[in-house]
Amino acid sequence: MLNASLGTIGVWLAFIASLTGAVVILVGLVRQRGTPAVSLASGTPAVSSADGSGAGSAAPTGALDGRLLAPVMLVGAVLATVAMEHALVTHDFNIVFVAENNSKVTPLLYSLTGLWSALAGSILLWGFILSVVTAVFVWRYRRLFADAVIRWATLVLYVVAAFFFGMMVGPANPFVTTPNVTAGLGPNSLLQDNPLVAIHPPLLYIGFVGFTVPFAFAIGMLATGRISDRWQIECRRWTLFSFTSLSVGIVLGAWWSYQVLGWGGFWGWDPVENAALLPWLCGTAYLHSVLVQERRGLMRVWNLSLSVATFALTILGTFLTRSGVINSVHAFSESTLGPILISFFFVVVIVGFGLIAWRGDRLRSPGGIDAPLGREGAFLLNNLLFVGFAFVVLLGTLYPLLYEAVTQQQVNVGAPFFNTIAIPFGLSLLFLMAVAPALSWRKISGTILWHRLAIPAWTGVLTVVLCVIFGLRGFAPLVGFGLGAFAAATAVRALVLSVRATRGHHVGWWRGLVGRTNGGMVVHLGVIVLAVGVIAATAYRQQAELTLRQGQTVRYDGHSFEFLGLKTVVIPSKTSDEALVKVDGGVFTPATTNFGGALATVGTPAIDSGAFGDVYLTFDEVGGLGTTSGGALVPNLPAGSVVIGVVIEPLVAWLWTGGLLVGLGGLLALAPGSRRRATDPVSAPSAMVAGNGPAPESETEPESKDEGEEVDERRADLTPVGSGAAAERGAPSA
C-alpha cells in the first residue's frame, strides 16, 4: 500500500498548495488595488497611465508568498506521478487503477504508458503537466511578479490546477485500493500494439495544458484593464509552444491510428479526433491574428476571444473524452466527471467572455484595416476560415449529442459531412499560404504583388501540367497539387530572401531559418507537404479484398501478392497468428493478435511503406477456421485459403514528414534572439483611411524599391529581442 499512500499524499499536497496559492494571491490583489505600478522593462515603480496601459501594481508581501506554493504543488504532482508509475512497473494490483490497466506480462514500455491508458491516470498526467507549466511560469516571470497581470495570471493557473487536483481527491481518485488482488487485466489491446502510444498522448496533453497560459494572460489583462500592454507577445510564445506540441501530437495520433486500427485510414472525423482539432484551429488562428495586433494594434477583442475560446475548447474536449457521452475508440469509459467538466467549461466561457464584454470600451482599436489587399486583410480572411471551419466541426461533433438529448433518438454525422467542408477550407487555406507571405502591411500594388508571386504561380501551373501529363485526374486533387506547389514556392522564396539578408548582415546563414517569421515559413512547408499527402492518399486510394491460396500469386494495382503460409508467434505478452505475404519481393506479416489476458483479438496490419506510396495489408479471414476479424467476407472460403485486405495509398509518408516539418518549424519559431521590426504600433488614423491624411503608398512604386524593402524587413529579424522600441514598450526579453 506504500504506492497508494505516497500517491494520495502527493495529490492532496498539490491540491492544498494550488488552492492556498490561489487564495493568497487573491487576498494580496484585493489589498493592493490602486498601488503604484512597476515597469515591465526595468522592474522599477512606474505610474499607471490614464487608459490603464501601464504596468501593474507593486507587489505586496502576501502576493509574493503565493509564488512559493508553485514548487510545492509541483513536488506533490511529481510524488503522485512517480508513485503511480512505480505501482504500474511493479504490478501493485492493490491499486484498482493498476489492476484494471496492467498485468504481470505487460512489457515495461506499456506499463509506463498505462498512466494515460484510462481515466484517472490521464487526469493525473494533466495535473502533473499543469504543475510543471505553473512552476515554469512563476520562475520565468519571477522578476515581474509585482505586476498585476502576472499575479492575476498566476491566480488563474492555481485555480485551474485546483480544479483538476480537486477531481483527483474526489471522483477521479487514481489511488483507490482494494485488497487481495493478485492479477491484473492489462491495458486495452489497442494501447499495447505500437510504441507511438508513448509519445502521442503526452504531446496532446502538453498542447492542451499549454493553452492555459494564454487564457491566464487574457484574464490578467482583462481584470487589470491593461489591454495595451505587450503581454500579447508572451501569449503568442506560449501559444506557439502549445501549437507545436499539439500539431505533432495530432499527426502522431493519425500515424498511430493508421498503424494500429487496421482500416487503412489516418483520420476518420471521430469525435475525440475533432476534440483535439478544435483548439488547434483556434490556436492557429490566434498565432496569425496576434501579429496584426502586435504590428498594427488591431483585432484586440478578437485575439482575447480566441485565447478564451481555445482554452474553453480544451475543457470541452476533456469532457467529450472523459464523460462517456460519446462512443469512440479514443474515448475512456463512462464516468461521473461529465457534469463537473461541462460546468467548468461554462464557467470558463462566462468569465472569459464576460470580462471581454466588461472591458469593451478599452478594447476598441484606434484604427482599421487600410486596404483589403494587404497582410492585415489576409490575416483577417485566414482567421475567418479557421474559426468558421472550427464552428462547423464543433457543430458536427455536438449535433448528435444535442439531437439525442432532445429527441431521445440517435443520429450520426459522419466523415462525408466533414469532408464536404474540409475540401474548400483546405484549398482556400493553401491559396492564402501562397499569397499572404508576399503581401505588405497596409497595402500593396498589384504590379508589385505579381512581381513577387510570378515564379511561385508559374510553379503551380507547371505542377498541374505535369500531373495531367502523368495521368492524374480529378479537379479538386489537381487544384490542390497546383496550390500546394504555389504555396511551397512562396515559402521557399521567403526563406531564400531571409538567408540572403542574413548573409548581407554578416551573420551565419542559419539565422535566416530562425525566428518567428522564418520558422513560420518552415511550418507552412510542413503543412503543405502534409496537405499534398492527404490529397494524394484520399483521392487516389485503391482498396480490395484478395482471396489467396498458399503459393498463389495475384497482381493488383501494379503490385504482386503471393501467400506463403501461416505462422503462430507466442511470446509472454501476446499471441499472434500471422499470414506470410510476399509483396513485390518483400515478405510482410499481417496478423491477428491477442494480448495477455485480453478477451478481444485485434488485427495487426503490415505496411510496405515508401516515399511515394504504401501497400497496407490486413489479415481478414482464413478458410476452414472461421473469420479472423469481423464477419465472413468470402462465403465457403476453402481451407488453407486466406482473405488479405489490401489498400494502396500514394504519398502517405508525406503526412508524417509534414508533421515533423511543422514541429521543426515551431521550434525554429520559438528560438530566441530575433523579432520583426514594427511597422506601426497602431493602425492609420481614420482620417488617413478616409483619404484626408498623408497619401498612402503609391500604386506605381518601383519594383526594385519594393524588393529592397522586403529584404530590409527580413534583416529586421536580426534585431535582438528586448532591444530598441520593443524594449521601450515593456516587452520582456526572451
PDB file of C-alpha atoms in Angstrom, residues 343-563:
ATOM      1  CA  SER A 343     -19.858  23.027 -15.560  1.00  0.00           C
ATOM      2  CA  PHE A 344     -16.223  24.133 -15.561  1.00  0.00           C
ATOM      3  CA  PHE A 345     -16.456  24.719 -19.316  1.00  0.00           C
ATOM      4  CA  PHE A 346     -19.395  27.070 -18.835  1.00  0.00           C
ATOM      5  CA  VAL A 347     -17.578  28.874 -16.011  1.00  0.00           C
ATOM      6  CA  VAL A 348     -14.604  29.476 -18.317  1.00  0.00           C
ATOM      7  CA  VAL A 349     -16.849  30.758 -21.117  1.00  0.00           C
ATOM      8  CA  ILE A 350     -18.935  33.018 -18.869  1.00  0.00           C
ATOM      9  CA  VAL A 351     -15.964  34.503 -17.003  1.00  0.00           C
ATOM     10  CA  GLY A 352     -13.796  34.950 -20.099  1.00  0.00           C
ATOM     11  CA  PHE A 353     -16.349  36.471 -22.428  1.00  0.00           C
ATOM     12  CA  GLY A 354     -17.993  38.344 -19.559  1.00  0.00           C
ATOM     13  CA  LEU A 355     -14.722  40.157 -18.868  1.00  0.00           C
ATOM     14  CA  ILE A 356     -14.338  40.919 -22.583  1.00  0.00           C
ATOM     15  CA  ALA A 357     -17.802  42.483 -22.614  1.00  0.00           C
ATOM     16  CA  TRP A 358     -16.999  44.431 -19.437  1.00  0.00           C
ATOM     17  CA  ARG A 359     -13.786  45.873 -20.898  1.00  0.00           C
ATOM     18  CA  GLY A 360     -15.330  46.555 -24.290  1.00  0.00           C
ATOM     19  CA  ASP A 361     -14.529  50.278 -24.319  1.00  0.00           C
ATOM     20  CA  ARG A 362     -10.813  49.718 -23.748  1.00  0.00           C
ATOM     21  CA  LEU A 363     -10.622  47.013 -26.391  1.00  0.00           C
ATOM     22  CA  ARG A 364     -11.514  49.254 -29.292  1.00  0.00           C
ATOM     23  CA  SER A 365      -8.750  49.539 -31.865  1.00  0.00           C
ATOM     24  CA  PRO A 366      -7.595  53.073 -32.762  1.00  0.00           C
ATOM     25  CA  GLY A 367      -7.989  52.466 -36.490  1.00  0.00           C
ATOM     26  CA  GLY A 368      -8.913  49.897 -39.074  1.00  0.00           C
ATOM     27  CA  ILE A 369      -7.575  47.891 -41.984  1.00  0.00           C
ATOM     28  CA  ASP A 370      -6.348  50.339 -44.589  1.00  0.00           C
ATOM     29  CA  ALA A 371      -6.937  48.180 -47.675  1.00  0.00           C
ATOM     30  CA  PRO A 372      -8.159  44.649 -48.365  1.00  0.00           C
ATOM     31  CA  LEU A 373      -5.034  43.844 -50.408  1.00  0.00           C
ATOM     32  CA  GLY A 374      -2.603  43.830 -47.515  1.00  0.00           C
ATOM     33  CA  ARG A 375      -1.281  41.451 -44.899  1.00  0.00           C
ATOM     34  CA  GLU A 376      -3.913  42.557 -42.375  1.00  0.00           C
ATOM     35  CA  GLY A 377      -6.692  41.638 -44.777  1.00  0.00           C
ATOM     36  CA  ALA A 378      -5.090  38.257 -45.476  1.00  0.00           C
ATOM     37  CA  PHE A 379      -4.803  37.510 -41.751  1.00  0.00           C
ATOM     38  CA  LEU A 380      -8.431  38.505 -41.251  1.00  0.00           C
ATOM     39  CA  LEU A 381      -9.530  36.131 -44.009  1.00  0.00           C
ATOM     40  CA  ASN A 382      -7.253  33.459 -42.550  1.00  0.00           C
ATOM     41  CA  ASN A 383      -8.978  33.823 -39.177  1.00  0.00           C
ATOM     42  CA  LEU A 384     -12.441  33.703 -40.685  1.00  0.00           C
ATOM     43  CA  LEU A 385     -11.519  30.443 -42.409  1.00  0.00           C
ATOM     44  CA  PHE A 386     -10.058  28.822 -39.301  1.00  0.00           C
ATOM     45  CA  VAL A 387     -12.800  29.911 -36.929  1.00  0.00           C
ATOM     46  CA  GLY A 388     -15.553  29.164 -39.455  1.00  0.00           C
ATOM     47  CA  PHE A 389     -14.209  25.665 -40.008  1.00  0.00           C
ATOM     48  CA  ALA A 390     -13.856  25.171 -36.241  1.00  0.00           C
ATOM     49  CA  PHE A 391     -17.501  26.152 -35.812  1.00  0.00           C
ATOM     50  CA  VAL A 392     -18.615  23.624 -38.441  1.00  0.00           C
ATOM     51  CA  VAL A 393     -16.522  20.852 -36.839  1.00  0.00           C
ATOM     52  CA  LEU A 394     -17.899  21.752 -33.407  1.00  0.00           C
ATOM     53  CA  LEU A 395     -21.451  21.723 -34.722  1.00  0.00           C
ATOM     54  CA  GLY A 396     -20.968  18.378 -36.454  1.00  0.00           C
ATOM     55  CA  THR A 397     -19.417  16.896 -33.321  1.00  0.00           C
ATOM     56  CA  LEU A 398     -22.048  18.097 -30.854  1.00  0.00           C
ATOM     57  CA  TYR A 399     -25.141  17.792 -33.043  1.00  0.00           C
ATOM     58  CA  PRO A 400     -25.646  14.035 -32.396  1.00  0.00           C
ATOM     59  CA  LEU A 401     -25.439  14.654 -28.634  1.00  0.00           C
ATOM     60  CA  LEU A 402     -27.895  17.561 -28.742  1.00  0.00           C
ATOM     61  CA  TYR A 403     -30.263  15.692 -31.064  1.00  0.00           C
ATOM     62  CA  GLU A 404     -30.300  12.653 -28.793  1.00  0.00           C
ATOM     63  CA  ALA A 405     -30.857  14.814 -25.709  1.00  0.00           C
ATOM     64  CA  VAL A 406     -33.893  16.472 -27.302  1.00  0.00           C
ATOM     65  CA  THR A 407     -35.498  13.582 -29.235  1.00  0.00           C
ATOM     66  CA  GLN A 408     -34.132  10.511 -27.400  1.00  0.00           C
ATOM     67  CA  GLN A 409     -33.099   9.206 -30.820  1.00  0.00           C
ATOM     68  CA  GLN A 410     -29.608   8.719 -32.206  1.00  0.00           C
ATOM     69  CA  VAL A 411     -28.244  10.310 -35.359  1.00  0.00           C
ATOM     70  CA  ASN A 412     -24.791  10.106 -36.866  1.00  0.00           C
ATOM     71  CA  VAL A 413     -22.769  12.884 -38.508  1.00  0.00           C
ATOM     72  CA  GLY A 414     -20.104  11.032 -40.448  1.00  0.00           C
ATOM     73  CA  ALA A 415     -16.997  11.698 -42.480  1.00  0.00           C
ATOM     74  CA  PRO A 416     -18.826  12.739 -45.698  1.00  0.00           C
ATOM     75  CA  PHE A 417     -20.245  15.812 -43.930  1.00  0.00           C
ATOM     76  CA  PHE A 418     -16.851  16.923 -42.634  1.00  0.00           C
ATOM     77  CA  ASN A 419     -15.060  16.144 -45.898  1.00  0.00           C
ATOM     78  CA  THR A 420     -17.537  18.283 -47.822  1.00  0.00           C
ATOM     79  CA  ILE A 421     -16.476  21.276 -45.726  1.00  0.00           C
ATOM     80  CA  ALA A 422     -12.810  20.340 -45.366  1.00  0.00           C
ATOM     81  CA  ILE A 423     -12.078  20.329 -49.116  1.00  0.00           C
ATOM     82  CA  PRO A 424     -12.925  24.010 -49.824  1.00  0.00           C
ATOM     83  CA  PHE A 425     -11.366  25.006 -46.489  1.00  0.00           C
ATOM     84  CA  GLY A 426      -8.107  23.248 -47.356  1.00  0.00           C
ATOM     85  CA  LEU A 427      -7.922  24.675 -50.872  1.00  0.00           C
ATOM     86  CA  SER A 428      -8.658  28.191 -49.606  1.00  0.00           C
ATOM     87  CA  LEU A 429      -6.001  27.825 -46.944  1.00  0.00           C
ATOM     88  CA  LEU A 430      -3.406  26.710 -49.500  1.00  0.00           C
ATOM     89  CA  PHE A 431      -4.246  29.752 -51.636  1.00  0.00           C
ATOM     90  CA  LEU A 432      -3.783  32.090 -48.665  1.00  0.00           C
ATOM     91  CA  MET A 433      -0.494  30.410 -47.778  1.00  0.00           C
ATOM     92  CA  ALA A 434       0.630  31.075 -51.348  1.00  0.00           C
ATOM     93  CA  VAL A 435      -0.349  34.750 -51.460  1.00  0.00           C
ATOM     94  CA  ALA A 436      -0.181  36.141 -47.908  1.00  0.00           C
ATOM     95  CA  PRO A 437       3.622  35.930 -47.350  1.00  0.00           C
ATOM     96  CA  ALA A 438       4.132  38.139 -50.408  1.00  0.00           C
ATOM     97  CA  LEU A 439       1.807  40.878 -49.149  1.00  0.00           C
ATOM     98  CA  SER A 440       2.983  44.008 -47.358  1.00  0.00           C
ATOM     99  CA  TRP A 441       1.486  45.608 -44.298  1.00  0.00           C
ATOM    100  CA  ARG A 442      -1.158  48.284 -45.014  1.00  0.00           C
ATOM    101  CA  LYS A 443      -1.425  47.770 -48.798  1.00  0.00           C
ATOM    102  CA  ILE A 444       0.450  46.688 -51.893  1.00  0.00           C
ATOM    103  CA  SER A 445       0.049  47.389 -55.585  1.00  0.00           C
ATOM    104  CA  GLY A 446      -0.984  44.654 -57.967  1.00  0.00           C
ATOM    105  CA  THR A 447       2.186  45.124 -60.017  1.00  0.00           C
ATOM    106  CA  ILE A 448       4.466  44.560 -57.043  1.00  0.00           C
ATOM    107  CA  LEU A 449       2.416  41.597 -55.851  1.00  0.00           C
ATOM    108  CA  TRP A 450       2.677  39.915 -59.254  1.00  0.00           C
ATOM    109  CA  HIS A 451       6.420  40.559 -59.306  1.00  0.00           C
ATOM    110  CA  ARG A 452       6.716  38.668 -56.028  1.00  0.00           C
ATOM    111  CA  LEU A 453       4.340  35.848 -56.988  1.00  0.00           C
ATOM    112  CA  ALA A 454       5.148  35.287 -60.668  1.00  0.00           C
ATOM    113  CA  ILE A 455       7.649  32.448 -60.195  1.00  0.00           C
ATOM    114  CA  PRO A 456       5.609  30.679 -57.460  1.00  0.00           C
ATOM    115  CA  ALA A 457       2.431  30.997 -59.561  1.00  0.00           C
ATOM    116  CA  TRP A 458       4.075  29.537 -62.658  1.00  0.00           C
ATOM    117  CA  THR A 459       5.492  26.761 -60.477  1.00  0.00           C
ATOM    118  CA  GLY A 460       1.947  25.851 -59.506  1.00  0.00           C
ATOM    119  CA  VAL A 461       0.753  25.893 -63.120  1.00  0.00           C
ATOM    120  CA  LEU A 462       3.668  23.729 -64.243  1.00  0.00           C
ATOM    121  CA  THR A 463       2.904  21.253 -61.451  1.00  0.00           C
ATOM    122  CA  VAL A 464      -0.679  20.847 -62.655  1.00  0.00           C
ATOM    123  CA  VAL A 465       0.502  20.344 -66.249  1.00  0.00           C
ATOM    124  CA  LEU A 466       2.969  17.651 -65.176  1.00  0.00           C
ATOM    125  CA  CYS A 467       0.297  15.897 -63.108  1.00  0.00           C
ATOM    126  CA  VAL A 468      -2.013  15.768 -66.125  1.00  0.00           C
ATOM    127  CA  ILE A 469       0.796  14.504 -68.361  1.00  0.00           C
ATOM    128  CA  PHE A 470       1.475  11.670 -65.904  1.00  0.00           C
ATOM    129  CA  GLY A 471      -2.173  10.636 -65.961  1.00  0.00           C
ATOM    130  CA  LEU A 472      -3.580  12.166 -62.772  1.00  0.00           C
ATOM    131  CA  ARG A 473      -7.205  13.278 -62.987  1.00  0.00           C
ATOM    132  CA  GLY A 474      -9.763  14.968 -60.780  1.00  0.00           C
ATOM    133  CA  PHE A 475     -10.477  18.683 -60.440  1.00  0.00           C
ATOM    134  CA  ALA A 476     -10.023  19.055 -56.663  1.00  0.00           C
ATOM    135  CA  PRO A 477      -6.790  16.987 -56.428  1.00  0.00           C
ATOM    136  CA  LEU A 478      -5.188  18.827 -59.354  1.00  0.00           C
ATOM    137  CA  VAL A 479      -6.139  22.208 -57.903  1.00  0.00           C
ATOM    138  CA  GLY A 480      -4.754  21.067 -54.560  1.00  0.00           C
ATOM    139  CA  PHE A 481      -1.433  19.974 -56.085  1.00  0.00           C
ATOM    140  CA  GLY A 482      -1.162  23.231 -58.006  1.00  0.00           C
ATOM    141  CA  LEU A 483      -1.917  25.389 -54.974  1.00  0.00           C
ATOM    142  CA  GLY A 484       0.444  23.279 -52.868  1.00  0.00           C
ATOM    143  CA  ALA A 485       3.298  23.890 -55.305  1.00  0.00           C
ATOM    144  CA  PHE A 486       2.345  27.601 -55.472  1.00  0.00           C
ATOM    145  CA  ALA A 487       2.402  27.912 -51.672  1.00  0.00           C
ATOM    146  CA  ALA A 488       5.610  25.888 -51.302  1.00  0.00           C
ATOM    147  CA  ALA A 489       7.406  28.077 -53.832  1.00  0.00           C
ATOM    148  CA  THR A 490       6.258  31.196 -51.961  1.00  0.00           C
ATOM    149  CA  ALA A 491       7.575  29.822 -48.666  1.00  0.00           C
ATOM    150  CA  VAL A 492      10.898  28.809 -50.233  1.00  0.00           C
ATOM    151  CA  ARG A 493      11.210  32.270 -51.811  1.00  0.00           C
ATOM    152  CA  ALA A 494      10.680  33.888 -48.404  1.00  0.00           C
ATOM    153  CA  LEU A 495      13.327  31.669 -46.793  1.00  0.00           C
ATOM    154  CA  VAL A 496      15.817  32.351 -49.600  1.00  0.00           C
ATOM    155  CA  LEU A 497      15.340  36.098 -49.159  1.00  0.00           C
ATOM    156  CA  SER A 498      15.829  35.713 -45.423  1.00  0.00           C
ATOM    157  CA  VAL A 499      19.031  33.700 -45.790  1.00  0.00           C
ATOM    158  CA  ARG A 500      20.317  36.221 -48.342  1.00  0.00           C
ATOM    159  CA  ALA A 501      19.557  39.060 -45.919  1.00  0.00           C
ATOM    160  CA  THR A 502      21.448  37.376 -43.080  1.00  0.00           C
ATOM    161  CA  ARG A 503      24.499  36.849 -45.259  1.00  0.00           C
ATOM    162  CA  GLY A 504      24.422  40.540 -46.153  1.00  0.00           C
ATOM    163  CA  HIS A 505      24.251  41.266 -42.426  1.00  0.00           C
ATOM    164  CA  HIS A 506      27.466  39.240 -41.926  1.00  0.00           C
ATOM    165  CA  VAL A 507      25.965  36.606 -39.647  1.00  0.00           C
ATOM    166  CA  GLY A 508      25.538  32.858 -40.105  1.00  0.00           C
ATOM    167  CA  TRP A 509      23.190  31.817 -42.904  1.00  0.00           C
ATOM    168  CA  TRP A 510      21.295  29.598 -40.478  1.00  0.00           C
ATOM    169  CA  ARG A 511      19.952  32.732 -38.808  1.00  0.00           C
ATOM    170  CA  GLY A 512      17.797  33.088 -41.908  1.00  0.00           C
ATOM    171  CA  LEU A 513      15.865  29.993 -40.788  1.00  0.00           C
ATOM    172  CA  VAL A 514      15.422  31.022 -37.157  1.00  0.00           C
ATOM    173  CA  GLY A 515      12.803  33.291 -35.650  1.00  0.00           C
ATOM    174  CA  ARG A 516       9.085  33.782 -35.767  1.00  0.00           C
ATOM    175  CA  THR A 517       8.726  34.640 -39.456  1.00  0.00           C
ATOM    176  CA  ASN A 518      11.221  32.146 -40.830  1.00  0.00           C
ATOM    177  CA  GLY A 519      10.120  29.342 -38.533  1.00  0.00           C
ATOM    178  CA  GLY A 520       6.588  30.112 -39.656  1.00  0.00           C
ATOM    179  CA  MET A 521       7.606  29.554 -43.275  1.00  0.00           C
ATOM    180  CA  VAL A 522       9.022  26.139 -42.316  1.00  0.00           C
ATOM    181  CA  VAL A 523       5.694  25.386 -40.621  1.00  0.00           C
ATOM    182  CA  HIS A 524       3.949  26.393 -43.849  1.00  0.00           C
ATOM    183  CA  LEU A 525       6.150  23.977 -45.789  1.00  0.00           C
ATOM    184  CA  GLY A 526       5.245  21.219 -43.339  1.00  0.00           C
ATOM    185  CA  VAL A 527       1.526  21.924 -43.692  1.00  0.00           C
ATOM    186  CA  ILE A 528       1.856  21.937 -47.494  1.00  0.00           C
ATOM    187  CA  VAL A 529       3.694  18.600 -47.551  1.00  0.00           C
ATOM    188  CA  LEU A 530       1.074  17.142 -45.213  1.00  0.00           C
ATOM    189  CA  ALA A 531      -1.777  18.525 -47.325  1.00  0.00           C
ATOM    190  CA  VAL A 532      -0.340  17.073 -50.542  1.00  0.00           C
ATOM    191  CA  GLY A 533      -0.058  13.703 -48.800  1.00  0.00           C
ATOM    192  CA  VAL A 534      -3.668  13.855 -47.646  1.00  0.00           C
ATOM    193  CA  ILE A 535      -4.896  14.805 -51.125  1.00  0.00           C
ATOM    194  CA  ALA A 536      -2.981  12.002 -52.840  1.00  0.00           C
ATOM    195  CA  ALA A 537      -3.824   9.330 -50.250  1.00  0.00           C
ATOM    196  CA  THR A 538      -7.546  10.072 -50.280  1.00  0.00           C
ATOM    197  CA  ALA A 539      -8.098  10.904 -53.967  1.00  0.00           C
ATOM    198  CA  TYR A 540      -6.115   8.031 -55.475  1.00  0.00           C
ATOM    199  CA  ARG A 541      -6.616   5.335 -52.837  1.00  0.00           C
ATOM    200  CA  GLN A 542      -7.319   1.805 -54.114  1.00  0.00           C
ATOM    201  CA  GLN A 543      -8.748  -0.944 -51.898  1.00  0.00           C
ATOM    202  CA  ALA A 544      -9.581  -4.641 -52.399  1.00  0.00           C
ATOM    203  CA  GLU A 545     -10.011  -7.959 -50.618  1.00  0.00           C
ATOM    204  CA  LEU A 546      -7.773 -10.603 -52.197  1.00  0.00           C
ATOM    205  CA  THR A 547      -8.556 -14.315 -51.797  1.00  0.00           C
ATOM    206  CA  LEU A 548      -5.290 -16.287 -51.935  1.00  0.00           C
ATOM    207  CA  ARG A 549      -4.341 -19.959 -51.763  1.00  0.00           C
ATOM    208  CA  GLN A 550      -0.920 -20.929 -50.473  1.00  0.00           C
ATOM    209  CA  GLY A 551       1.590 -20.399 -53.272  1.00  0.00           C
ATOM    210  CA  GLN A 552      -0.831 -18.376 -55.397  1.00  0.00           C
ATOM    211  CA  THR A 553       0.243 -15.017 -56.811  1.00  0.00           C
ATOM    212  CA  VAL A 554      -2.230 -12.245 -57.664  1.00  0.00           C
ATOM    213  CA  ARG A 555      -1.497  -8.858 -59.228  1.00  0.00           C
ATOM    214  CA  TYR A 556      -3.404  -5.777 -58.124  1.00  0.00           C
ATOM    215  CA  ASP A 557      -2.826  -2.108 -58.996  1.00  0.00           C
ATOM    216  CA  GLY A 558       0.689  -2.762 -60.221  1.00  0.00           C
ATOM    217  CA  HIS A 559       1.787  -4.895 -57.259  1.00  0.00           C
ATOM    218  CA  SER A 560       2.160  -8.676 -56.904  1.00  0.00           C
ATOM    219  CA  PHE A 561       0.871 -10.567 -53.850  1.00  0.00           C
ATOM    220  CA  GLU A 562       1.811 -14.156 -53.002  1.00  0.00           C
ATOM    221  CA  PHE A 563       0.513 -16.064 -49.956  1.00  0.00           C
TER     222      PHE A 563
END
